[in-house]
Coordinates of C-alpha atoms in Angstrom, one line a residue:
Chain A
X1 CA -30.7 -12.8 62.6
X2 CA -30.4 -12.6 59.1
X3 CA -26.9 -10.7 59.1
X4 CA -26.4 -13.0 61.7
X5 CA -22.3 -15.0 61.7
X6 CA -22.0 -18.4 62.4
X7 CA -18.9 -19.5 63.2
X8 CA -17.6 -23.1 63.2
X9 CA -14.7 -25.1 61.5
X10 CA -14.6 -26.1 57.6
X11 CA -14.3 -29.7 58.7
X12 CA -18.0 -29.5 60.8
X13 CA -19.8 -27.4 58.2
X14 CA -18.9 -30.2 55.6
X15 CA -19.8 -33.2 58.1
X16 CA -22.9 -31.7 59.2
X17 CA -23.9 -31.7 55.5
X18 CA -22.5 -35.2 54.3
X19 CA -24.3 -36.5 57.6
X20 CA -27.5 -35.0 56.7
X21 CA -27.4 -36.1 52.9
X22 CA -26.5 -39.8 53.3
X23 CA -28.3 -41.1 50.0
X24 CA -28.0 -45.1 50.5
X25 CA -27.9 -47.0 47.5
X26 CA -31.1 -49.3 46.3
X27 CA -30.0 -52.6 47.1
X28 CA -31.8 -55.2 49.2
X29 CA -30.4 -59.2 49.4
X30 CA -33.3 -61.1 51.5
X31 CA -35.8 -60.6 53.8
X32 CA -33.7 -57.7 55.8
X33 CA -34.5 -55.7 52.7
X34 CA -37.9 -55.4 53.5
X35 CA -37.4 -54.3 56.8
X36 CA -34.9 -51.8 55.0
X37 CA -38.5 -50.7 52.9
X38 CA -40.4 -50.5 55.5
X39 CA -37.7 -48.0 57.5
X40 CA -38.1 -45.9 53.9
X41 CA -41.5 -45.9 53.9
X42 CA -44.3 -43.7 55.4
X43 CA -44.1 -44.8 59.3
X44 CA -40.6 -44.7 60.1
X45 CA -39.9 -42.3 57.3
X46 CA -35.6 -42.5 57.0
X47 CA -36.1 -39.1 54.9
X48 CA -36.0 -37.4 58.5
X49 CA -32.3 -38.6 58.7
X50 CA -31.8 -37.1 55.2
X51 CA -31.3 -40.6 54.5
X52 CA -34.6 -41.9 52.7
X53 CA -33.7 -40.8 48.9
X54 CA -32.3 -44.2 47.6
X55 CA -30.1 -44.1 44.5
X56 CA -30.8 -46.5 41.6
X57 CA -27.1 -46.2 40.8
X58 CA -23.9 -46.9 42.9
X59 CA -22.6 -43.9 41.1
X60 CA -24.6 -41.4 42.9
X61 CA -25.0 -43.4 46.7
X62 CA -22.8 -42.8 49.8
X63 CA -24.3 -45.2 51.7
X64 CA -24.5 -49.1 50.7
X65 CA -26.8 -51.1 53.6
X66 CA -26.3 -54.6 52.9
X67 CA -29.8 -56.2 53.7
X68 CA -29.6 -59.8 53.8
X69 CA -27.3 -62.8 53.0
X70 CA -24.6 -62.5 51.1
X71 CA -24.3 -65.3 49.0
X72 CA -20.9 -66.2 47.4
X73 CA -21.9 -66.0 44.5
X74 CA -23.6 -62.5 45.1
X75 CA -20.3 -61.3 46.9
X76 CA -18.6 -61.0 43.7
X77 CA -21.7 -58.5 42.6
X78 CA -21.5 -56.4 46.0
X79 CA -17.2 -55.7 46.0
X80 CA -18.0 -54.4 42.5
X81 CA -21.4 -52.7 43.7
X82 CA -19.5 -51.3 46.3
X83 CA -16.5 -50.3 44.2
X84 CA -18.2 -48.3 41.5
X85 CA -19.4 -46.2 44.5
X86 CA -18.0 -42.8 44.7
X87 CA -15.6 -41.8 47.8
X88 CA -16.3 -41.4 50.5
X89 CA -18.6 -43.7 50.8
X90 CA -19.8 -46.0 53.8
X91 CA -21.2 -49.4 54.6
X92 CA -24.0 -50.7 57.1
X93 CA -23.7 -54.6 57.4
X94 CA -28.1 -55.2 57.9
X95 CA -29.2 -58.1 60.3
X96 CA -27.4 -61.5 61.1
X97 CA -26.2 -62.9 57.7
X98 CA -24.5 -59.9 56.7
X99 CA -22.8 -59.5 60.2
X100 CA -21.5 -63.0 60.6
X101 CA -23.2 -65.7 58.1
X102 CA -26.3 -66.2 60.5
X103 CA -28.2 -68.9 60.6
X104 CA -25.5 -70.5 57.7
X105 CA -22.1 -69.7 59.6
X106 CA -22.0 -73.7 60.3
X107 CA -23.3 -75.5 57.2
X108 CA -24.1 -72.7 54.6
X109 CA -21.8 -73.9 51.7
X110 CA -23.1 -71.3 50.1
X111 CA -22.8 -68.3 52.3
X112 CA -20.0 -65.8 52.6
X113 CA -19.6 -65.6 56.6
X114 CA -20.0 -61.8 56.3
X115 CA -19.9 -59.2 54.5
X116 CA -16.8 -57.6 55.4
X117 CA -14.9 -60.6 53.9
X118 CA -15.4 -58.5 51.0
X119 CA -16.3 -54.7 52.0
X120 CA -15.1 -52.5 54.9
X121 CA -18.3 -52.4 57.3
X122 CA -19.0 -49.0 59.4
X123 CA -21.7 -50.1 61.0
X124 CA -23.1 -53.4 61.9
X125 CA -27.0 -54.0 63.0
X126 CA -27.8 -56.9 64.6
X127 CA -31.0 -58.8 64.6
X128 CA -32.9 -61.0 62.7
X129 CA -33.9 -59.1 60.5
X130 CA -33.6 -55.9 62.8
X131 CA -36.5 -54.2 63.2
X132 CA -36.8 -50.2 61.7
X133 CA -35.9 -49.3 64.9
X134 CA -32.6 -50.6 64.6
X135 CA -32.0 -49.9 61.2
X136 CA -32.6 -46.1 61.9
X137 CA -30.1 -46.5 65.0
X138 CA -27.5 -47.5 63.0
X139 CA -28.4 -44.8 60.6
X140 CA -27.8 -42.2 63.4
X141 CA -24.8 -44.2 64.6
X142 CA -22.8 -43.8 61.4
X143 CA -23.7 -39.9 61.5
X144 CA -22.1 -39.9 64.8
X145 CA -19.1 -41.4 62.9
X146 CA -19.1 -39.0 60.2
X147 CA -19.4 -35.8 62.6
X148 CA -16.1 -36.9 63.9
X149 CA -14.6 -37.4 61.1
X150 CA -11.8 -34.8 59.8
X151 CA -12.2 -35.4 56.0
X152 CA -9.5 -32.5 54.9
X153 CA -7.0 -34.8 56.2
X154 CA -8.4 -37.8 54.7
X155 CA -6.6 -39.3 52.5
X156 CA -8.6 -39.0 49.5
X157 CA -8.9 -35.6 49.7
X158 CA -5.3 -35.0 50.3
X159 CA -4.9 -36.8 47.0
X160 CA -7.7 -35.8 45.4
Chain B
X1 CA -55.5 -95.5 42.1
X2 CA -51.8 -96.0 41.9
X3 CA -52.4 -99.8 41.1
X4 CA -54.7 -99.4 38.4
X5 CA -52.5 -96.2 36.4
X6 CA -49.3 -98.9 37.1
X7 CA -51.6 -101.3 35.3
X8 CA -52.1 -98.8 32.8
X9 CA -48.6 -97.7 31.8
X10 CA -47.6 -101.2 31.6
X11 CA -50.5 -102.1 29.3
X12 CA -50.0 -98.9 27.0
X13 CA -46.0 -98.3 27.6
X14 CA -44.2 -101.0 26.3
X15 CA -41.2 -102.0 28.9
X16 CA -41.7 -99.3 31.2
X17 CA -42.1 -101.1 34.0
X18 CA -44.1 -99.4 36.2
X19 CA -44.6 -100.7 40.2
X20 CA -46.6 -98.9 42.3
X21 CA -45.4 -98.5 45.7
X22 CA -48.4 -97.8 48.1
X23 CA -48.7 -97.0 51.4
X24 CA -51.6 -97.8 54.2
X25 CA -53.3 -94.1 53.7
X26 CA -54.1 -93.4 50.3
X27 CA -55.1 -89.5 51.3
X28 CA -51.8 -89.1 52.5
X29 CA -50.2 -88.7 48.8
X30 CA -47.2 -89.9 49.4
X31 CA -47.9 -93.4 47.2
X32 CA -45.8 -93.3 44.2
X33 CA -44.8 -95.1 40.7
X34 CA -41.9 -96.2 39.9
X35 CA -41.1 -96.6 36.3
X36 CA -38.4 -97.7 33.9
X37 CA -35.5 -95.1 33.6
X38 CA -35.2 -95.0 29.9
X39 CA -39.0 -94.5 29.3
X40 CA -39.1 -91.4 31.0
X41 CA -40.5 -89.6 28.5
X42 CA -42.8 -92.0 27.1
X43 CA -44.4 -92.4 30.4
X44 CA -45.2 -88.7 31.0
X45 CA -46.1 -88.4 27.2
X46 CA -48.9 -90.9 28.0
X47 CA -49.8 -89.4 31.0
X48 CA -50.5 -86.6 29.2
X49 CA -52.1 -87.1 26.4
X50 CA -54.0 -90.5 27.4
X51 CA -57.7 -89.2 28.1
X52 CA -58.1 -91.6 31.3
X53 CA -54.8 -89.8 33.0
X54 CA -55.0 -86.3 30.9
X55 CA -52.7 -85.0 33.4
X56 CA -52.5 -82.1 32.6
X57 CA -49.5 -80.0 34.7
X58 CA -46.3 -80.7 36.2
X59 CA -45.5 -78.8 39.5
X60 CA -42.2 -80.1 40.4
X61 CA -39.7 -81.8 40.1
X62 CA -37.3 -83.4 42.6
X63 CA -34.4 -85.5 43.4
X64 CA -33.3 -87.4 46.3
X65 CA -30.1 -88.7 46.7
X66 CA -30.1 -92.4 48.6
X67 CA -26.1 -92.6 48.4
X68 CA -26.5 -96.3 46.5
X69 CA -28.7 -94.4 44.0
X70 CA -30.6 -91.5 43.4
X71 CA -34.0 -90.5 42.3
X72 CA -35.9 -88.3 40.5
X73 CA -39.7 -87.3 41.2
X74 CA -42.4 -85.6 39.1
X75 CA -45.2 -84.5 40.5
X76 CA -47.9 -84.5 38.3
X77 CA -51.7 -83.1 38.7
X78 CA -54.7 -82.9 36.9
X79 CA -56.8 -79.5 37.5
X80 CA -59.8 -81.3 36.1
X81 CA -62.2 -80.8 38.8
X82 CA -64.4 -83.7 37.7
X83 CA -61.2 -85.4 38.9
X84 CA -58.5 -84.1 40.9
X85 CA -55.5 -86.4 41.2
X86 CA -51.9 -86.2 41.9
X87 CA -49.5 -88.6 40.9
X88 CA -45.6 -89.2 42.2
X89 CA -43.2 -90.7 39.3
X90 CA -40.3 -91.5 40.0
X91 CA -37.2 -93.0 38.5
X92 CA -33.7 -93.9 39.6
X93 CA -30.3 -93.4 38.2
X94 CA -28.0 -95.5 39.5
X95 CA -25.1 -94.4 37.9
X96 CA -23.3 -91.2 40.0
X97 CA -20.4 -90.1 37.6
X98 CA -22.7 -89.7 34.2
X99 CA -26.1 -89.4 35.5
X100 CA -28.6 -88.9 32.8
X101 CA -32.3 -89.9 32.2
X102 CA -34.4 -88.1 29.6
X103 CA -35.9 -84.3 29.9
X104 CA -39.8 -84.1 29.7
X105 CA -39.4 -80.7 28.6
X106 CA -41.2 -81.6 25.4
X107 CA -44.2 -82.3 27.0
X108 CA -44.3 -80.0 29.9
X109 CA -42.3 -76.6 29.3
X110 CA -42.1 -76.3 33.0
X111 CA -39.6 -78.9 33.2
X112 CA -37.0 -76.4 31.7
X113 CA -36.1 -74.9 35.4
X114 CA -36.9 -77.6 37.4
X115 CA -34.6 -79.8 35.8
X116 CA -32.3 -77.0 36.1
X117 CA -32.4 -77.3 39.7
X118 CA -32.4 -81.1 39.7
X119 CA -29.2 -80.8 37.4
X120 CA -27.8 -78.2 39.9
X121 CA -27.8 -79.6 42.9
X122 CA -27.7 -83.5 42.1
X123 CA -25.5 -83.2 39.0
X124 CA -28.5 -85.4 37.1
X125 CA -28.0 -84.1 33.7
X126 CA -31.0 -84.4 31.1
X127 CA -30.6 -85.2 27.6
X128 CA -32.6 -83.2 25.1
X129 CA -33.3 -80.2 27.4
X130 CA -32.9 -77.2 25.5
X131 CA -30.6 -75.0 28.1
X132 CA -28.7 -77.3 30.2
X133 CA -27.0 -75.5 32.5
X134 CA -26.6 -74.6 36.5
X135 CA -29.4 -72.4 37.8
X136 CA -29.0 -71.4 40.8
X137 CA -25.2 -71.6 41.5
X138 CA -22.8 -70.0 39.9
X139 CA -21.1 -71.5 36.7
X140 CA -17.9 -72.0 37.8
X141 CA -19.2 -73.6 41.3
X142 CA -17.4 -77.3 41.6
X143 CA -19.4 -80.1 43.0
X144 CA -23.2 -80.9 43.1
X145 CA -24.5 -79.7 46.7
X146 CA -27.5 -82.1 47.8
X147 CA -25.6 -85.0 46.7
X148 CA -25.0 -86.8 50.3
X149 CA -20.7 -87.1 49.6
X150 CA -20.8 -83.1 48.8
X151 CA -17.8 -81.9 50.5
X152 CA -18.3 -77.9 50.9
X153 CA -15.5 -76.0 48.9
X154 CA -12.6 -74.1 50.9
X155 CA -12.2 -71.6 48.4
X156 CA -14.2 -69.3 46.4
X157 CA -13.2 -66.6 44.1
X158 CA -10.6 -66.0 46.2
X159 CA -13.4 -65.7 49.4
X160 CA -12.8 -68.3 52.5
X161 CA -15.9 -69.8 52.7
X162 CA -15.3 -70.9 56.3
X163 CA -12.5 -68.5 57.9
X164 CA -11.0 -69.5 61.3
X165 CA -11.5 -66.6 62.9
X166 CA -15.1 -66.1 62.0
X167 CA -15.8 -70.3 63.3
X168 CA -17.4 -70.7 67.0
X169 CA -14.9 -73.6 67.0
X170 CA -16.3 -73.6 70.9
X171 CA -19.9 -74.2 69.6
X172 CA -18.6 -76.9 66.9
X173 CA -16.8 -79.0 69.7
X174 CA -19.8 -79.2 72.0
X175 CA -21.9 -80.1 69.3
X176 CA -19.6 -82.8 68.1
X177 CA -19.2 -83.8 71.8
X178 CA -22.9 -83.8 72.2
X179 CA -23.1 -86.5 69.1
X180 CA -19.9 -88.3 70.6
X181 CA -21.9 -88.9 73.9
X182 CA -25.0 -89.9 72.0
X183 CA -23.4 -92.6 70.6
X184 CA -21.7 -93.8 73.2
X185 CA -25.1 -94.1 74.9
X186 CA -26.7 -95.4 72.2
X187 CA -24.1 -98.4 72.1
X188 CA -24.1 -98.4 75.9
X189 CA -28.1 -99.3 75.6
X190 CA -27.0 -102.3 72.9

């Protein structure tokens, strides 16, 4: 076993460890954030998704869950949040308000109807606020997306 | 209670013109005095300071916007427990375009955000206040938002704040067909 050969392609080796070391970035909005804390925490523990080691800078995150309402004048804050982050880099729209406006989308002066006005959005999780549950599902739904993904051909590593 | 402080402004504050409005339940807190706009100050600085009143903190302040003219409310409380009280004071400004009454921030420093927020969102603005400026909105934000002829901005930064595409407009016509048949019904039952 320990001389033992694994063989698989370049493009799977590198996904299976970008979707195993998704560091999200420390950013909560509203009240979905705490949900988003409790996921961290000791019950649901996101650390078993190699997802639970949240980044106090953009710089360092792949992974930016925006937890709550985006208000317009905090929608300036995340397209710069999100473009200081380094590629590639992924988004999970958290709960109602970030999906579509929630409870605001008729009468929320106030409220950017969504965040992907502003930032591409990978994957959305609905609920109000979703529960940890959720949260991790669209966790594992997003390392889905990265498996398939064929990141030598992507564009910024072509460039890169 | 209210009649006898009204008394007592009037007698100590000279032209503030205090009325107490009072309703039916006293317990209920919701009687008020309403005083002179321009003596503001002097009012609460009475208040304060008088040993009879010694209120002694201000836990919010509010405005209201009645579309002839608005209002502002202090709530003021005393923490003596010898004698708890709460009292409502309120003034109106009647003029929309330059609204300004006096800021009680000299007497109570928690003024200084609350009349922040009453400056934000009814465009109230409050003369001697050491930091007059929006709180809660951002600088550049047009318009006062409580005030009852805010229209909501189309534009932000370059963000739609309502897009087409993201509008139920389904949802939106029932509800406006819901409020159409309302008040056909209501002038039906005329």
């Amino acid at each position: 076993m320990q001389d033992g050969v694994v063989l698989t392609t370049l493009d799977e080796f590198l996904n299976w460890g970008r979707k195993n070391s998704l560091w999200p970035m420390t950013f909560g909005l509203a009240c979905c954030a705490i949900e988003m804390m409790a996921t961290g925490a000791a019950k649901y523990d996101l650390e078993r998704f190699g997802c639970g080691a949240f980044m106090a800078t953009p710089r360092r995150a792949d992974l930016m869950i925006v937890a709550g309402t985006v208000t317009l004048k905090m929608a300036t804050r995340v397209k710069v949040l999100y473009e200081q982050m380094a590629e590639p880099k992924y988004v999970i729209s958290m709960g109602s308000c970030a999906n579509k406006g929630g409870p605001y989308w008729q009468y929320g002066y106030h409220v950017l109807k969504g965040v992907d006005e502003v930032v591409p959005v990978d994957v959305y999780v609905p609920g109000c606020p979703p529960r940890p549950e959720a949260l991790i599902e669209g966790v594992m739904t997003l390392q889905k997306k990265i498996a398939n993904e064929r990141l030598l051909r992507n564009k910024w590593v072509k460039h890169a | 209670m209210h009649k006898e402080l009204s008394d007592l402004i009037n007698r100590n504050v000279t032209g503030a013109n205090a009325v107490a409005y009072l309703t039916a339940d006293a317990k209920k807190f919701d009687s008020s005095i309403t005083v002179e706009t321009s003596h503001i100050y002097k009012v609460v600085e009475f208040l304060k300071t008088n040993k009879t009143t010694s209120f002694n903190s201000l836990h919010c302040i509010s405005g209201v916007d009645y579309t002839d003219y608005m209002e502002v409310c202090y709530m003021l409380t005393n923490y003596d427990p010898s004698a708890v009280r709460n009292l409502t004071l309120k003034v109106r400004v009647t003029d929309r375009v330059n609204a300004a009454i006096d800021s009680v921030v000299g007497q109570f420093v928690s003024a200084d955000f609350l009349e922040r927020e009453v400056y934000d969102m009814f465009g109230i603005k409050f003369n001697n206040h050491p930091d007059m400026r929006r709180i809660l909105c951002p600088d550049d934000w047009e318009g006062f938002p409580l005030r009852k002829d805010y229209v909501a901005q189309k534009d932000y930064n370059g963000m739609t704040v309502y897009p087409d595409n993201k509008m139920n407009m389904e949802d939106r016509e029932f509800i406006v067909r819901q409020n159409m048949i309302k008040k056909a019904q209501a002038e039906k039952a005329q």
